[in-house]
Amino acid sequence: MNILLRLQLFFQITGHYASYFLAYIFETIFFLIFVFVSLIAMIYLFRKYMARLQLRYGPNRVGKFGSLQLIADAIKLVGKESILPKLRDDFAYKTAPYIVFIGLVVGFILIPYGDFYWIGSLTITHSDVSLILFFGAIAMMPIGEILAGISSHNKYALLGAMRGVAKDVSFEVPMMLSAIALVMMDSAVNKTPLEFSSLVSTQFIPFGILQPLGLFVFMVAMIARSSYTPFDLSESDSEIVSGYSTEYSGMRFGLFYMGMFGSIFLGSLVISLLYLGGYNGPYSSYAGFIYLLIKGLIMVLISFLIWLSMPRIRIDRFVNFGWKILLPIAIINLIWAGFLTLGVIS
Amino acid sequence: MIEVKEPKRIPFVGMLQGMFTVFKHLFKKPITVQYPEEKAYTPPRFKFRIFLSMDDCVGCTLCEQVCPNLSIRMIVVERNNPHNKRNLYPQVNFGTCTVCRNCEEICPTEAIYLTHELETARTRNNFFYSPQELEKTEEEVKK
């Protein structure tokens, strides 16, 4: 029983087609609310955590423990004047933030969320190739960034976008290779190895223990894809200001900001699905979602710790790191996964 | 040219050490002082606001002469004080006062002295304290 069928049963008085229609609409609304609430919770968590690591209190004025601070900030962002550059490429300039945000939302849709007590499965979309679809969805986000950089008609924005492209290109390949190693392992057992849920179901021992190198490569690549410190090359105060989002203000900037925080959460969820056993655990047929959430949150906290304790690195070192260190490690991991797969088959 | 041999370092170990150092701060207490609710510690020798005892003031204008920033000006206040026949009392501009404590040093009757009060925030262009205000505490001046 999944959430769609529950909703369909609830709306059954309205007739067959109408009930499915309403169920889809309500599922979409629930999902969008989930994404927004998780993003807001994420940013609040980040600010509190960052403050505690820097021996500060963090937001504590608006609401109890500053819990309404984010809502106040959102209202402030909406109320801000949206300043547009004069020589912009209008259509591209205005669609770029939405492309980034839609890529993020599509990435969230494809994740299997596991079971949650009587509601049953919380998974929204079922697809046989959800892993590939997920990589396609997050590959959409750089397009928005490049569009933003080029259409702003600003040298710094363009440079930031170009650096973002360099980053994405040099870290996509090791990420894919480490994912291929997982698909290899899974294909020995399952018939649909390109699906997230079948990848999770094979992990009696989490893949992170079997392939620690793969976990390392995937995590570093995910951090680089989400473009936060130490890999936030597309922004630096003294050289290229704020990168591709230099010219953006108001809610359009807010969408970029939410895209970044959302991709951290998304990446943590994917790492916990692929390498840490996802929604597996004791009584996971009832509380699988909670296991996924806890594992994801731990990964988020680790990535925030990395964010807070590392300096930004130089672009040439960074690209070298992607091609000369991570790629060989990923290939070694692939060979190791091949040995493991042979062991499983024989 | 002298070549300095760097010690051989194991990759990622330094990063992990740095992360651990940052992580340890999570279990420490924040050092922030929540200002209006909590007050930071002020040393006992810290003095800021000038206080004036109008009964002791003899109107000698020494404080006006010694003030390096011309913060102190003598003004006339009609008051029945047998020691102060000219009715001259100091008026202080705290916008320019640098707390050098020269006036406290030079005052022959110890009429002027500095107190521990430091929160003298006021509206703009209103830093002048009249002799009557100098005699009161900060709480009373705000009223």
Short mmCIF file of C-alpha atoms in Angstrom, two decimals:
data_model
loop_
_atom_site.label_atom_id
_atom_site.label_comp_id
_atom_site.label_asym_id
_atom_site.label_seq_id
_atom_site.Cartn_x
_atom_site.Cartn_y
_atom_site.Cartn_z
CA MET A 1 0.00 0.00 0.00
CA ASN A 2 1.52 3.32 -0.90
CA ILE A 3 0.49 6.87 -0.29
CA LEU A 4 -1.13 7.26 -3.72
CA LEU A 5 -3.49 4.30 -3.18
CA ARG A 6 -4.37 5.55 0.31
CA LEU A 7 -5.35 8.90 -1.13
CA GLN A 8 -7.27 7.22 -3.96
CA LEU A 9 -9.26 5.17 -1.43
CA PHE A 10 -9.99 8.36 0.47
CA PHE A 11 -11.37 10.10 -2.65
CA GLN A 12 -13.24 7.03 -3.94
CA ILE A 13 -16.68 8.68 -3.60
CA THR A 14 -15.83 11.02 -6.50
CA GLY A 15 -15.49 8.16 -8.97
CA HIS A 16 -12.60 6.21 -10.46
CA TYR A 17 -10.84 8.78 -12.67
CA ALA A 18 -11.58 11.76 -10.47
CA SER A 19 -10.26 9.95 -7.41
CA TYR A 20 -6.95 9.17 -9.14
CA PHE A 21 -6.75 12.75 -10.38
CA LEU A 22 -7.33 14.16 -6.90
CA ALA A 23 -4.93 11.64 -5.39
CA TYR A 24 -2.16 12.71 -7.77
CA ILE A 25 -2.80 16.39 -7.05
CA PHE A 26 -2.80 15.92 -3.29
CA GLU A 27 0.31 13.74 -3.46
CA THR A 28 2.08 16.49 -5.39
CA ILE A 29 0.99 19.11 -2.85
CA PHE A 30 2.13 16.96 0.09
CA PHE A 31 5.43 16.41 -1.65
CA LEU A 32 6.04 20.09 -2.37
CA ILE A 33 5.22 20.89 1.26
CA PHE A 34 7.68 18.21 2.34
CA VAL A 35 10.43 19.69 0.16
CA PHE A 36 9.85 23.23 1.41
CA VAL A 37 9.61 22.24 5.06
CA SER A 38 12.73 20.10 4.84
CA LEU A 39 14.62 22.96 3.17
CA ILE A 40 13.56 25.41 5.85
CA ALA A 41 14.44 22.94 8.59
CA MET A 42 17.78 22.38 6.87
CA ILE A 43 18.70 26.06 6.80
CA TYR A 44 17.62 26.48 10.44
CA LEU A 45 19.65 23.44 11.45
CA PHE A 46 22.64 24.74 9.52
CA ARG A 47 22.54 28.14 11.18
CA LYS A 48 22.18 26.69 14.66
CA TYR A 49 24.89 24.07 14.10
CA MET A 50 27.26 26.60 12.57
CA ALA A 51 26.68 28.94 15.50
CA ARG A 52 27.40 26.25 18.07
CA LEU A 53 30.61 25.23 16.29
CA GLN A 54 31.71 28.87 16.32
CA LEU A 55 30.77 29.28 20.01
CA ARG A 56 27.79 31.50 19.21
CA TYR A 57 24.07 31.12 19.91
CA GLY A 58 22.71 31.55 16.40
CA PRO A 59 19.19 32.80 15.71
CA ASN A 60 17.25 33.08 18.99
CA ARG A 61 15.15 36.22 18.75
CA VAL A 62 12.19 35.43 16.48
CA GLY A 63 10.01 32.72 17.98
CA LYS A 64 11.07 30.06 20.45
CA PHE A 65 14.81 29.34 19.94
CA GLY A 66 14.67 31.43 16.77
CA SER A 67 12.52 28.87 15.02
CA LEU A 68 10.56 31.51 13.10
CA GLN A 69 13.73 33.28 11.93
CA LEU A 70 13.70 31.48 8.60
CA ILE A 71 10.09 32.47 7.92
CA ALA A 72 10.98 36.06 8.74
CA ASP A 73 13.94 35.83 6.36
CA ALA A 74 11.72 34.38 3.63
CA ILE A 75 9.23 37.23 4.05
CA LYS A 76 12.12 39.68 3.88
CA LEU A 77 13.42 38.06 0.68
CA VAL A 78 9.98 38.19 -0.95
CA GLY A 79 9.56 41.80 0.06
CA LYS A 80 12.91 42.84 -1.40
CA GLU A 81 13.14 44.76 -4.63
CA SER A 82 14.15 42.58 -7.56
CA ILE A 83 16.87 44.52 -9.36
CA LEU A 84 17.36 43.51 -12.97
CA PRO A 85 20.52 44.29 -14.98
CA LYS A 86 19.83 46.48 -18.00
CA LEU A 87 21.59 44.41 -20.69
CA ARG A 88 20.28 41.05 -19.54
CA ASP A 89 19.04 38.27 -21.79
CA ASP A 90 15.58 38.52 -20.38
CA PHE A 91 14.05 35.06 -20.86
CA ALA A 92 17.18 33.15 -19.84
CA TYR A 93 17.76 35.46 -16.88
CA LYS A 94 14.29 34.88 -15.53
CA THR A 95 14.06 31.13 -16.11
CA ALA A 96 17.51 30.20 -14.72
CA PRO A 97 16.55 30.07 -10.99
CA TYR A 98 13.49 27.98 -11.80
CA ILE A 99 15.58 25.49 -13.79
CA VAL A 100 17.86 25.03 -10.78
CA PHE A 101 14.93 24.62 -8.43
CA ILE A 102 13.00 22.26 -10.73
CA GLY A 103 16.10 20.05 -11.09
CA LEU A 104 16.20 19.84 -7.32
CA VAL A 105 12.51 18.98 -7.00
CA VAL A 106 12.75 16.27 -9.68
CA GLY A 107 15.72 14.82 -7.79
CA PHE A 108 13.61 14.69 -4.62
CA ILE A 109 10.72 13.02 -6.44
CA LEU A 110 12.82 10.06 -7.56
CA ILE A 111 14.06 9.05 -4.12
CA PRO A 112 12.33 6.06 -2.48
CA TYR A 113 11.41 7.22 0.99
CA GLY A 114 10.55 3.86 2.53
CA ASP A 115 7.60 2.99 4.74
CA PHE A 116 6.02 5.05 7.45
CA TYR A 117 3.66 3.23 9.86
CA TRP A 118 0.08 2.85 8.57
CA ILE A 119 0.53 5.14 5.56
CA GLY A 120 2.73 2.57 3.89
CA SER A 121 5.26 3.41 1.21
CA LEU A 122 6.00 7.10 0.85
CA THR A 123 7.67 6.69 -2.53
CA ILE A 124 6.25 9.14 -5.02
CA THR A 125 7.40 7.95 -8.43
CA HIS A 126 8.12 4.37 -9.40
CA SER A 127 10.56 3.89 -12.22
CA ASP A 128 12.82 1.04 -13.31
CA VAL A 129 15.68 3.43 -14.06
CA SER A 130 15.39 5.92 -11.20
CA LEU A 131 19.16 6.03 -10.64
CA ILE A 132 19.79 7.26 -14.18
CA LEU A 133 16.80 9.60 -13.99
CA PHE A 134 18.21 11.03 -10.77
CA PHE A 135 21.58 11.74 -12.38
CA GLY A 136 19.71 13.33 -15.28
CA ALA A 137 17.73 15.52 -12.91
CA ILE A 138 20.71 16.82 -11.00
CA ALA A 139 22.52 17.38 -14.29
CA MET A 140 19.76 19.91 -14.99
CA MET A 141 20.95 22.22 -12.22
CA PRO A 142 24.26 23.27 -13.87
CA ILE A 143 22.27 24.29 -16.97
CA GLY A 144 20.41 26.82 -14.86
CA GLU A 145 23.67 28.05 -13.37
CA ILE A 146 25.28 28.51 -16.80
CA LEU A 147 22.19 30.29 -18.11
CA ALA A 148 22.28 32.58 -15.08
CA GLY A 149 25.95 33.33 -15.64
CA ILE A 150 25.70 34.08 -19.34
CA SER A 151 22.43 36.00 -19.32
CA SER A 152 23.48 38.37 -16.53
CA HIS A 153 25.81 40.26 -18.93
CA ASN A 154 28.44 40.48 -16.24
CA LYS A 155 32.05 39.32 -16.47
CA TYR A 156 32.12 37.98 -12.94
CA ALA A 157 28.90 36.05 -13.35
CA LEU A 158 30.20 34.53 -16.58
CA LEU A 159 33.50 33.55 -14.93
CA GLY A 160 31.63 32.02 -12.03
CA ALA A 161 29.46 30.01 -14.38
CA MET A 162 32.52 28.80 -16.31
CA ARG A 163 34.20 27.70 -13.12
CA GLY A 164 31.01 25.95 -12.13
CA VAL A 165 31.08 24.05 -15.43
CA ALA A 166 34.70 23.02 -14.85
CA LYS A 167 33.72 21.74 -11.42
CA ASP A 168 30.70 19.84 -12.65
CA VAL A 169 32.50 18.22 -15.57
CA SER A 170 35.47 17.09 -13.52
CA PHE A 171 33.37 15.57 -10.73
CA GLU A 172 30.53 14.00 -12.71
CA VAL A 173 32.79 11.26 -14.09
CA PRO A 174 34.12 9.85 -10.76
CA MET A 175 30.61 10.03 -9.32
CA MET A 176 29.15 8.03 -12.18
CA LEU A 177 31.99 5.50 -11.99
CA SER A 178 31.44 4.89 -8.30
CA ALA A 179 27.71 4.52 -8.97
CA ILE A 180 28.47 2.01 -11.75
CA ALA A 181 30.36 -0.11 -9.23
CA LEU A 182 27.16 -0.33 -7.17
CA VAL A 183 25.09 -1.22 -10.22
CA MET A 184 27.61 -3.99 -11.00
CA MET A 185 27.22 -5.44 -7.52
CA ASP A 186 23.45 -5.22 -7.73
CA SER A 187 23.13 -6.68 -11.22
CA ALA A 188 24.49 -10.01 -9.94
CA VAL A 189 21.43 -10.35 -7.71
CA ASN A 190 18.61 -8.21 -9.08
CA LYS A 191 16.96 -7.85 -12.46
CA THR A 192 16.44 -4.10 -12.13
CA PRO A 193 19.83 -2.86 -10.96
CA LEU A 194 19.22 0.73 -12.07
CA GLU A 195 16.49 1.34 -9.52
CA PHE A 196 17.14 2.91 -6.13
CA SER A 197 14.88 0.52 -4.21
CA SER A 198 16.50 -2.61 -5.66
CA LEU A 199 19.92 -1.14 -4.86
CA VAL A 200 18.76 -0.67 -1.29
CA SER A 201 17.19 -4.11 -1.00
CA THR A 202 20.49 -5.87 -1.82
CA GLN A 203 22.35 -4.16 1.01
CA PHE A 204 22.38 -6.78 3.79
CA ILE A 205 25.86 -5.39 4.40
CA PRO A 206 25.83 -1.68 3.48
CA PHE A 207 27.82 -0.93 0.33
CA GLY A 208 29.74 1.69 2.31
CA ILE A 209 31.47 -1.09 4.25
CA LEU A 210 32.12 -3.19 1.15
CA GLN A 211 33.36 -0.23 -0.92
CA PRO A 212 34.81 2.45 1.37
CA LEU A 213 36.67 3.98 -1.57
CA GLY A 214 33.44 4.28 -3.51
CA LEU A 215 31.77 5.97 -0.53
CA PHE A 216 34.64 8.44 -0.30
CA VAL A 217 34.58 9.26 -4.01
CA PHE A 218 30.81 9.57 -4.13
CA MET A 219 30.68 11.78 -1.08
CA VAL A 220 33.40 14.14 -2.30
CA ALA A 221 31.77 14.32 -5.71
CA MET A 222 28.39 15.00 -4.14
CA ILE A 223 29.87 17.81 -2.05
CA ALA A 224 31.45 19.22 -5.18
CA ARG A 225 28.17 18.99 -7.08
CA SER A 226 26.33 20.81 -4.32
CA SER A 227 29.05 23.48 -4.58
CA TYR A 228 29.68 24.38 -0.98
CA THR A 229 32.97 24.86 0.82
CA PRO A 230 35.67 23.57 0.15
CA PHE A 231 34.44 23.31 -3.43
CA ASP A 232 32.54 26.59 -3.82
CA LEU A 233 34.74 27.74 -6.66
CA SER A 234 32.01 29.60 -8.43
CA GLU A 235 32.17 32.28 -5.77
CA SER A 236 35.01 34.12 -4.14
CA ASP A 237 34.72 37.59 -2.74
CA SER A 238 37.84 39.19 -4.13
CA GLU A 239 37.90 37.72 -7.65
CA ILE A 240 34.48 36.82 -8.96
CA VAL A 241 32.21 38.24 -6.27
CA SER A 242 29.35 35.78 -5.88
CA GLY A 243 29.69 33.83 -9.12
CA TYR A 244 26.72 33.22 -11.36
CA SER A 245 24.25 34.62 -8.79
CA THR A 246 25.97 38.02 -8.60
CA GLU A 247 23.22 39.90 -10.42
CA TYR A 248 20.33 38.14 -8.74
CA SER A 249 18.37 39.66 -5.92
CA GLY A 250 15.21 39.07 -3.96
CA MET A 251 13.34 35.81 -4.39
CA ARG A 252 15.35 34.75 -7.46
CA PHE A 253 18.46 34.69 -5.30
CA GLY A 254 16.44 32.87 -2.66
CA LEU A 255 15.71 30.11 -5.18
CA PHE A 256 19.44 29.69 -5.88
CA TYR A 257 20.11 29.62 -2.16
CA MET A 258 17.43 27.02 -1.57
CA GLY A 259 18.77 25.04 -4.52
CA MET A 260 22.14 24.83 -2.83
CA PHE A 261 20.80 23.77 0.56
CA GLY A 262 18.37 21.38 -1.07
CA SER A 263 21.14 19.70 -3.02
CA ILE A 264 23.02 19.10 0.23
CA PHE A 265 20.00 17.33 1.68
CA LEU A 266 19.38 15.48 -1.59
CA GLY A 267 23.00 14.35 -1.79
CA SER A 268 22.93 13.13 1.81
CA LEU A 269 19.77 11.16 1.16
CA VAL A 270 21.31 9.58 -1.94
CA ILE A 271 24.53 8.69 -0.12
CA SER A 272 22.55 7.10 2.70
CA LEU A 273 20.45 5.20 0.15
CA LEU A 274 23.33 3.95 -1.96
CA TYR A 275 26.03 3.35 0.64
CA LEU A 276 24.53 3.24 4.14
CA GLY A 277 21.62 0.87 3.69
CA GLY A 278 18.95 3.52 3.14
CA TYR A 279 15.67 2.63 4.83
CA ASN A 280 16.91 -0.76 6.04
CA GLY A 281 16.89 -1.41 9.76
CA PRO A 282 14.99 -3.24 12.46
CA TYR A 283 11.18 -3.02 11.86
CA SER A 284 11.92 -1.16 8.64
CA SER A 285 8.59 -2.25 7.14
CA TYR A 286 7.00 0.20 9.60
CA ALA A 287 9.55 2.93 10.17
CA GLY A 288 11.80 2.83 7.11
CA PHE A 289 11.34 6.53 6.46
CA ILE A 290 12.70 7.37 9.91
CA TYR A 291 15.86 5.34 9.30
CA LEU A 292 16.39 7.12 5.99
CA LEU A 293 15.85 10.50 7.64
CA ILE A 294 18.27 9.76 10.49
CA LYS A 295 20.98 8.51 8.14
CA GLY A 296 20.43 11.50 5.86
CA LEU A 297 20.64 13.92 8.78
CA ILE A 298 23.89 12.39 10.01
CA MET A 299 25.34 12.80 6.52
CA VAL A 300 24.08 16.39 6.43
CA LEU A 301 25.79 17.15 9.73
CA ILE A 302 29.05 15.63 8.47
CA SER A 303 28.88 17.73 5.31
CA PHE A 304 28.21 20.85 7.39
CA LEU A 305 31.23 19.98 9.49
CA ILE A 306 33.28 19.78 6.31
CA TRP A 307 31.80 23.10 5.21
CA LEU A 308 32.76 24.78 8.45
CA SER A 309 36.28 23.44 8.85
CA MET A 310 37.79 23.62 5.37
CA PRO A 311 39.14 26.55 3.40
CA ARG A 312 38.24 27.11 -0.24
CA ILE A 313 40.81 25.53 -2.58
CA ARG A 314 42.30 26.90 -5.78
CA ILE A 315 40.69 26.03 -9.10
CA ASP A 316 43.65 24.23 -10.69
CA ARG A 317 44.23 22.09 -7.61
CA PHE A 318 40.56 21.37 -7.50
CA VAL A 319 40.27 20.22 -11.10
CA ASN A 320 43.49 18.22 -10.70
CA PHE A 321 41.98 16.60 -7.62
CA GLY A 322 38.95 15.56 -9.66
CA TRP A 323 40.83 14.12 -12.63
CA LYS A 324 44.07 12.84 -11.10
CA ILE A 325 43.01 11.56 -7.68
CA LEU A 326 39.30 10.85 -7.60
CA LEU A 327 39.08 9.28 -11.06
CA PRO A 328 41.86 6.69 -10.42
CA ILE A 329 40.37 5.92 -7.02
CA ALA A 330 36.99 5.39 -8.66
CA ILE A 331 38.53 3.04 -11.23
CA ILE A 332 40.31 1.07 -8.49
CA ASN A 333 36.99 0.87 -6.69
CA LEU A 334 35.37 -0.40 -9.90
CA ILE A 335 37.94 -3.21 -10.15
CA TRP A 336 37.38 -4.07 -6.48
CA ALA A 337 33.62 -4.13 -7.10
CA GLY A 338 34.27 -6.50 -10.02
CA PHE A 339 36.06 -8.91 -7.69
CA LEU A 340 33.22 -8.68 -5.19
CA THR A 341 30.65 -9.33 -7.93
CA LEU A 342 32.55 -12.39 -9.15
CA GLY A 343 32.55 -13.67 -5.59
CA VAL A 344 28.79 -13.23 -5.36
CA ILE A 345 28.15 -14.99 -8.68
CA SER A 346 30.45 -17.95 -7.99
CA MET B 1 69.61 28.44 -3.22
CA ILE B 2 68.66 26.60 -0.11
CA GLU B 3 66.12 23.88 -0.48
CA VAL B 4 63.99 23.23 2.52
CA LYS B 5 62.77 19.67 2.75
CA GLU B 6 59.19 19.55 3.85
CA PRO B 7 58.24 16.69 6.15
CA LYS B 8 56.30 13.97 4.40
CA ARG B 9 52.64 14.32 5.18
CA ILE B 10 49.92 11.71 4.95
CA PRO B 11 47.05 13.04 2.81
CA PHE B 12 43.70 13.88 4.45
CA VAL B 13 45.03 13.39 8.01
CA GLY B 14 45.43 17.12 8.56
CA MET B 15 41.93 17.73 7.24
CA LEU B 16 40.49 15.17 9.64
CA GLN B 17 42.39 16.74 12.53
CA GLY B 18 40.97 20.14 11.62
CA MET B 19 37.46 18.73 11.40
CA PHE B 20 37.86 17.11 14.80
CA THR B 21 39.05 20.37 16.31
CA VAL B 22 36.01 22.15 14.93
CA PHE B 23 33.70 19.36 16.08
CA LYS B 24 34.94 19.61 19.66
CA HIS B 25 33.47 23.10 19.88
CA LEU B 26 29.99 21.59 19.70
CA PHE B 27 30.24 20.55 23.35
CA LYS B 28 31.50 23.89 24.61
CA LYS B 29 29.36 26.69 25.96
CA PRO B 30 28.86 29.69 23.65
CA ILE B 31 30.89 32.69 24.71
CA THR B 32 28.38 35.22 23.40
CA VAL B 33 27.06 37.78 25.88
CA GLN B 34 23.37 38.41 25.22
CA TYR B 35 23.84 42.10 25.85
CA PRO B 36 20.65 43.73 27.09
CA GLU B 37 19.77 40.74 29.27
CA GLU B 38 23.26 39.83 30.45
CA LYS B 39 25.95 42.38 31.22
CA ALA B 40 29.55 41.76 30.38
CA TYR B 41 32.07 41.91 33.22
CA THR B 42 33.43 45.41 33.79
CA PRO B 43 36.64 45.72 35.82
CA PRO B 44 36.34 47.61 39.12
CA ARG B 45 38.71 50.32 37.91
CA PHE B 46 36.64 50.95 34.81
CA LYS B 47 34.95 54.36 35.09
CA PHE B 48 32.92 56.24 32.54
CA ARG B 49 30.19 58.73 33.38
CA ILE B 50 31.11 61.95 35.15
CA PHE B 51 29.16 62.65 38.33
CA LEU B 52 28.94 66.08 39.91
CA SER B 53 28.10 66.98 43.47
CA MET B 54 26.70 70.49 43.09
CA ASP B 55 26.96 71.25 46.82
CA ASP B 56 30.73 70.66 46.78
CA CYS B 57 31.42 72.52 43.52
CA VAL B 58 33.16 75.87 44.11
CA GLY B 59 33.05 77.05 40.48
CA CYS B 60 36.86 77.30 40.12
CA THR B 61 36.67 76.36 36.34
CA LEU B 62 39.76 74.14 36.71
CA CYS B 63 37.95 71.21 35.10
CA GLU B 64 37.08 73.37 32.09
CA GLN B 65 40.71 74.44 31.73
CA VAL B 66 42.13 70.94 32.04
CA CYS B 67 39.71 69.23 29.67
CA PRO B 68 41.68 68.35 26.50
CA ASN B 69 38.64 68.00 24.22
CA LEU B 70 36.77 71.05 25.46
CA SER B 71 33.98 68.77 26.58
CA ILE B 72 33.42 70.68 29.78
CA ARG B 73 31.90 74.18 29.65
CA MET B 74 30.93 76.22 32.67
CA ILE B 75 27.38 77.49 32.67
CA VAL B 76 25.45 79.61 35.13
CA VAL B 77 22.92 77.88 37.31
CA GLU B 78 21.02 79.97 39.88
CA ARG B 79 21.48 78.04 43.10
CA ASN B 80 21.96 78.92 46.73
CA ASN B 81 25.49 77.69 47.40
CA PRO B 82 27.72 79.78 49.75
CA HIS B 83 30.93 78.25 48.32
CA ASN B 84 30.02 79.07 44.73
CA LYS B 85 29.29 82.79 44.55
CA ARG B 86 29.57 83.07 40.75
CA ASN B 87 27.04 80.22 40.25
CA LEU B 88 29.30 78.50 37.70
CA TYR B 89 28.83 74.78 37.23
CA PRO B 90 30.30 72.38 34.58
CA GLN B 91 28.24 71.12 31.70
CA VAL B 92 29.67 67.99 30.00
CA ASN B 93 29.40 66.88 26.38
CA PHE B 94 29.74 63.09 26.42
CA GLY B 95 29.92 62.99 22.65
CA THR B 96 33.53 64.20 22.84
CA CYS B 97 34.57 63.02 26.31
CA THR B 98 37.41 60.50 26.13
CA VAL B 99 37.39 59.57 29.83
CA CYS B 100 40.88 60.90 30.48
CA ARG B 101 39.89 61.58 34.11
CA ASN B 102 41.83 64.84 34.20
CA CYS B 103 38.83 66.67 35.67
CA GLU B 104 38.58 64.14 38.47
CA GLU B 105 42.29 64.54 39.18
CA ILE B 106 42.27 68.30 39.26
CA CYS B 107 39.06 68.99 41.17
CA PRO B 108 40.12 70.60 44.49
CA THR B 109 36.96 69.65 46.40
CA GLU B 110 36.34 66.26 44.74
CA ALA B 111 33.04 67.51 43.41
CA ILE B 112 33.61 65.84 40.05
CA TYR B 113 34.28 62.14 39.96
CA LEU B 114 33.68 59.27 37.53
CA THR B 115 31.22 56.45 38.18
CA HIS B 116 30.74 52.94 36.86
CA GLU B 117 27.75 53.87 34.72
CA LEU B 118 28.44 53.28 31.06
CA GLU B 119 25.13 52.97 29.20
CA THR B 120 24.69 56.60 28.20
CA ALA B 121 23.00 56.04 24.86
CA ARG B 122 20.89 59.02 23.89
CA THR B 123 19.24 60.52 20.84
CA ARG B 124 21.39 62.30 18.32
CA ASN B 125 22.95 65.72 19.14
CA ASN B 126 21.85 65.39 22.71
CA PHE B 127 25.04 64.42 24.48
CA PHE B 128 25.09 67.48 26.73
CA TYR B 129 24.56 66.80 30.40
CA SER B 130 23.53 69.84 32.40
CA PRO B 131 24.87 70.18 35.98
CA GLN B 132 21.50 69.08 37.34
CA GLU B 133 21.60 65.97 35.18
CA LEU B 134 25.18 65.23 36.19
CA GLU B 135 23.97 65.06 39.74
CA LYS B 136 21.48 62.29 39.01
CA THR B 137 22.07 58.64 38.17
CA GLU B 138 21.58 57.43 34.61
CA GLU B 139 18.20 55.86 35.37
CA GLU B 140 16.87 59.19 36.64
CA VAL B 141 18.32 61.10 33.68
CA LYS B 142 16.51 58.85 31.20
CA LYS B 143 13.19 59.66 32.86
#
